[in-house]
Amino acid sequence: MFKSKRLSINPTMTDTLVGERTSFEGRIRSEASIRVEGRITGDIECLGDVIIGEHGSVESNISAGNIVLAGNVQGNLVTKGHLTITSTGSLQGNINAASFIIEEGGLFQGNSQMETKLPAHAPQDQGDDSENEYKPASAGKGGFDGNTVAI
């Protein structure tokens, strides 16, 4: 009588919102995008995008498809896509991204490493699979691999 429909998850749609007056402690895993306007303490693993709003505050390591940072993050960020720190954003931690933009007024203190191809989550054992291997951008397509302090 009732047919079960399996809904497909669209990683570009925001599935989870942590509101401005909400705090959360623990690990979050999501197949869709996450927006943080409140406070999170704990790791975030997301196949979609992670957006930290202007009022968002995160003490966490974040792994996501793309990351937009308009609030504050203390932790390491890994993205297979783009990382944007807006003019109101602040990051204290390390970055591993394919693309990295800091708008004027944005703050970043840490190390950055740009990669041409990154998995959504860093593999435990890379083995000999050269297709999934980390490849530094400086190996032929430009990029930056070093320390950055923006004041």
mmCIF file of C-alpha atoms in Angstrom:
data_model
loop_
_atom_site.group_PDB
_atom_site.id
_atom_site.type_symbol
_atom_site.label_atom_id
_atom_site.label_comp_id
_atom_site.label_asym_id
_atom_site.label_seq_id
_atom_site.Cartn_x
_atom_site.Cartn_y
_atom_site.Cartn_z
ATOM 1 C CA MET A 1 0.000 0.000 0.000
ATOM 2 C CA PHE A 2 2.744 2.471 0.952
ATOM 3 C CA LYS A 3 5.703 2.661 -1.354
ATOM 4 C CA SER A 4 9.013 3.675 0.091
ATOM 5 C CA LYS A 5 10.704 6.426 -1.870
ATOM 6 C CA ARG A 6 14.386 6.945 -1.369
ATOM 7 C CA LEU A 7 15.055 10.652 -1.674
ATOM 8 C CA SER A 8 18.301 11.605 -3.297
ATOM 9 C CA ILE A 9 20.452 14.090 -1.423
ATOM 10 C CA ASN A 10 21.496 17.190 -3.316
ATOM 11 C CA PRO A 11 24.866 18.331 -1.910
ATOM 12 C CA THR A 12 24.235 21.898 -3.111
ATOM 13 C CA MET A 13 21.084 22.262 -0.979
ATOM 14 C CA THR A 14 21.423 23.328 2.660
ATOM 15 C CA ASP A 15 20.146 20.388 4.653
ATOM 16 C CA THR A 16 21.284 21.452 8.111
ATOM 17 C CA LEU A 17 21.176 24.851 9.793
ATOM 18 C CA VAL A 18 22.706 25.536 13.195
ATOM 19 C CA GLY A 19 20.889 28.716 14.202
ATOM 20 C CA GLU A 20 22.373 31.829 15.793
ATOM 21 C CA ARG A 21 21.141 30.963 19.293
ATOM 22 C CA THR A 22 22.158 27.311 19.050
ATOM 23 C CA SER A 23 25.307 25.590 20.256
ATOM 24 C CA PHE A 24 26.306 22.039 19.375
ATOM 25 C CA GLU A 25 29.058 19.764 20.685
ATOM 26 C CA GLY A 26 29.991 16.611 18.811
ATOM 27 C CA ARG A 27 30.783 15.314 15.341
ATOM 28 C CA ILE A 28 28.566 16.204 12.376
ATOM 29 C CA ARG A 29 28.476 14.153 9.164
ATOM 30 C CA SER A 30 26.289 15.240 6.260
ATOM 31 C CA GLU A 31 25.803 14.400 2.592
ATOM 32 C CA ALA A 32 24.174 17.783 1.920
ATOM 33 C CA SER A 33 25.328 21.298 2.786
ATOM 34 C CA ILE A 34 25.532 22.774 6.287
ATOM 35 C CA ARG A 35 25.132 26.416 7.363
ATOM 36 C CA VAL A 36 26.395 27.497 10.791
ATOM 37 C CA GLU A 37 25.121 30.712 12.344
ATOM 38 C CA GLY A 38 25.559 29.484 15.931
ATOM 39 C CA ARG A 39 28.411 27.720 17.723
ATOM 40 C CA ILE A 40 29.868 24.252 17.032
ATOM 41 C CA THR A 41 32.572 22.421 18.920
ATOM 42 C CA GLY A 42 33.519 19.187 17.159
ATOM 43 C CA ASP A 43 34.496 17.945 13.720
ATOM 44 C CA ILE A 44 32.402 18.520 10.596
ATOM 45 C CA GLU A 45 32.535 16.094 7.652
ATOM 46 C CA CYS A 46 30.349 17.194 4.761
ATOM 47 C CA LEU A 47 30.106 16.008 1.156
ATOM 48 C CA GLY A 48 28.300 19.251 0.302
ATOM 49 C CA ASP A 49 29.309 22.785 1.184
ATOM 50 C CA VAL A 50 29.878 24.271 4.635
ATOM 51 C CA ILE A 51 28.982 27.906 5.176
ATOM 52 C CA ILE A 52 29.983 29.637 8.406
ATOM 53 C CA GLY A 53 27.817 32.765 8.678
ATOM 54 C CA GLU A 54 28.944 36.090 10.147
ATOM 55 C CA HIS A 55 27.676 35.107 13.607
ATOM 56 C CA GLY A 56 28.967 31.532 13.328
ATOM 57 C CA SER A 57 31.773 30.324 15.586
ATOM 58 C CA VAL A 58 33.385 26.924 15.110
ATOM 59 C CA GLU A 59 36.106 25.088 17.006
ATOM 60 C CA SER A 60 36.454 22.220 14.614
ATOM 61 C CA ASN A 61 38.292 20.518 11.814
ATOM 62 C CA ILE A 62 36.150 20.827 8.692
ATOM 63 C CA SER A 63 36.170 18.628 5.610
ATOM 64 C CA ALA A 64 33.760 19.715 2.844
ATOM 65 C CA GLY A 65 33.177 20.098 -0.874
ATOM 66 C CA ASN A 66 33.475 23.912 -0.661
ATOM 67 C CA ILE A 67 33.795 26.193 2.366
ATOM 68 C CA VAL A 68 32.673 29.805 2.787
ATOM 69 C CA LEU A 69 33.872 31.437 5.985
ATOM 70 C CA ALA A 70 32.212 34.685 7.099
ATOM 71 C CA GLY A 71 32.448 33.944 10.857
ATOM 72 C CA ASN A 72 35.203 32.515 13.058
ATOM 73 C CA VAL A 73 36.900 29.114 12.835
ATOM 74 C CA GLN A 74 39.635 27.614 14.965
ATOM 75 C CA GLY A 75 40.681 24.375 13.316
ATOM 76 C CA ASN A 76 41.980 22.844 10.108
ATOM 77 C CA LEU A 77 40.049 23.018 6.825
ATOM 78 C CA VAL A 78 40.183 20.510 3.971
ATOM 79 C CA THR A 79 38.210 21.066 0.779
ATOM 80 C CA LYS A 80 38.380 19.391 -2.596
ATOM 81 C CA GLY A 81 36.960 22.598 -4.047
ATOM 82 C CA HIS A 82 37.011 26.259 -3.072
ATOM 83 C CA LEU A 83 37.678 27.979 0.234
ATOM 84 C CA THR A 84 36.574 31.596 0.543
ATOM 85 C CA ILE A 85 37.294 33.720 3.606
ATOM 86 C CA THR A 86 35.038 36.766 3.340
ATOM 87 C CA SER A 87 35.814 40.240 4.670
ATOM 88 C CA THR A 88 34.210 39.295 8.025
ATOM 89 C CA GLY A 89 35.788 35.821 8.228
ATOM 90 C CA SER A 90 38.581 34.710 10.532
ATOM 91 C CA LEU A 91 40.528 31.429 10.465
ATOM 92 C CA GLN A 92 43.151 30.206 12.893
ATOM 93 C CA GLY A 93 44.258 26.880 11.475
ATOM 94 C CA ASN A 94 45.681 25.128 8.455
ATOM 95 C CA ILE A 95 44.185 24.911 4.984
ATOM 96 C CA ASN A 96 44.321 22.215 2.330
ATOM 97 C CA ALA A 97 42.318 23.326 -0.720
ATOM 98 C CA ALA A 98 42.258 23.314 -4.507
ATOM 99 C CA SER A 99 41.313 27.020 -4.587
ATOM 100 C CA PHE A 100 41.709 29.659 -1.870
ATOM 101 C CA ILE A 101 40.436 33.259 -1.747
ATOM 102 C CA ILE A 102 40.720 35.796 1.070
ATOM 103 C CA GLU A 103 38.684 38.949 0.650
ATOM 104 C CA GLU A 104 40.098 42.247 1.926
ATOM 105 C CA GLY A 105 39.507 42.381 5.677
ATOM 106 C CA GLY A 106 39.424 38.588 6.076
ATOM 107 C CA LEU A 107 41.908 37.095 8.550
ATOM 108 C CA PHE A 108 43.962 33.910 8.206
ATOM 109 C CA GLN A 109 46.661 32.649 10.502
ATOM 110 C CA GLY A 110 48.124 29.249 9.704
ATOM 111 C CA ASN A 111 49.636 27.171 6.934
ATOM 112 C CA SER A 112 48.113 26.657 3.519
ATOM 113 C CA GLN A 113 48.678 23.906 1.024
ATOM 114 C CA MET A 114 47.012 23.957 -2.375
ATOM 115 C CA GLU A 115 46.274 20.715 -4.174
ATOM 116 C CA THR A 116 45.043 20.097 -7.695
ATOM 117 C CA LYS A 117 42.908 17.137 -6.640
ATOM 118 C CA LEU A 118 41.678 16.410 -3.132
ATOM 119 C CA PRO A 119 39.270 13.812 -1.809
ATOM 120 C CA ALA A 120 36.390 15.073 0.367
ATOM 121 C CA HIS A 121 38.003 13.313 3.308
ATOM 122 C CA ALA A 122 41.736 12.655 3.620
ATOM 123 C CA PRO A 123 42.397 8.947 3.009
ATOM 124 C CA GLN A 124 44.004 6.865 5.732
ATOM 125 C CA ASP A 125 46.091 4.840 3.239
ATOM 126 C CA GLN A 126 46.874 6.329 -0.139
ATOM 127 C CA GLY A 127 48.601 3.165 -1.402
ATOM 128 C CA ASP A 128 49.657 3.103 -5.053
ATOM 129 C CA ASP A 129 46.407 4.447 -6.482
ATOM 130 C CA SER A 130 47.872 7.396 -8.388
ATOM 131 C CA GLU A 131 44.395 8.549 -9.460
ATOM 132 C CA ASN A 132 43.507 9.480 -5.861
ATOM 133 C CA GLU A 133 46.956 10.722 -4.955
ATOM 134 C CA TYR A 134 47.488 14.214 -3.557
ATOM 135 C CA LYS A 135 49.204 16.340 -6.177
ATOM 136 C CA PRO A 136 50.750 19.675 -5.232
ATOM 137 C CA ALA A 137 49.583 22.558 -7.399
ATOM 138 C CA SER A 138 53.168 23.762 -7.617
ATOM 139 C CA ALA A 139 53.922 20.666 -9.733
ATOM 140 C CA GLY A 140 52.954 22.556 -12.870
ATOM 141 C CA LYS A 141 49.748 24.600 -12.444
ATOM 142 C CA GLY A 142 50.913 27.271 -10.043
ATOM 143 C CA GLY A 143 49.631 27.787 -6.528
ATOM 144 C CA PHE A 144 51.018 28.382 -3.098
ATOM 145 C CA ASP A 145 52.443 25.920 -0.614
ATOM 146 C CA GLY A 146 53.715 27.662 2.501
ATOM 147 C CA ASN A 147 52.975 29.719 5.578
ATOM 148 C CA THR A 148 50.646 32.691 5.601
ATOM 149 C CA VAL A 149 49.853 35.200 8.314
ATOM 150 C CA ALA A 150 47.385 37.945 7.462
ATOM 151 C CA ILE A 151 47.222 40.857 9.876
#
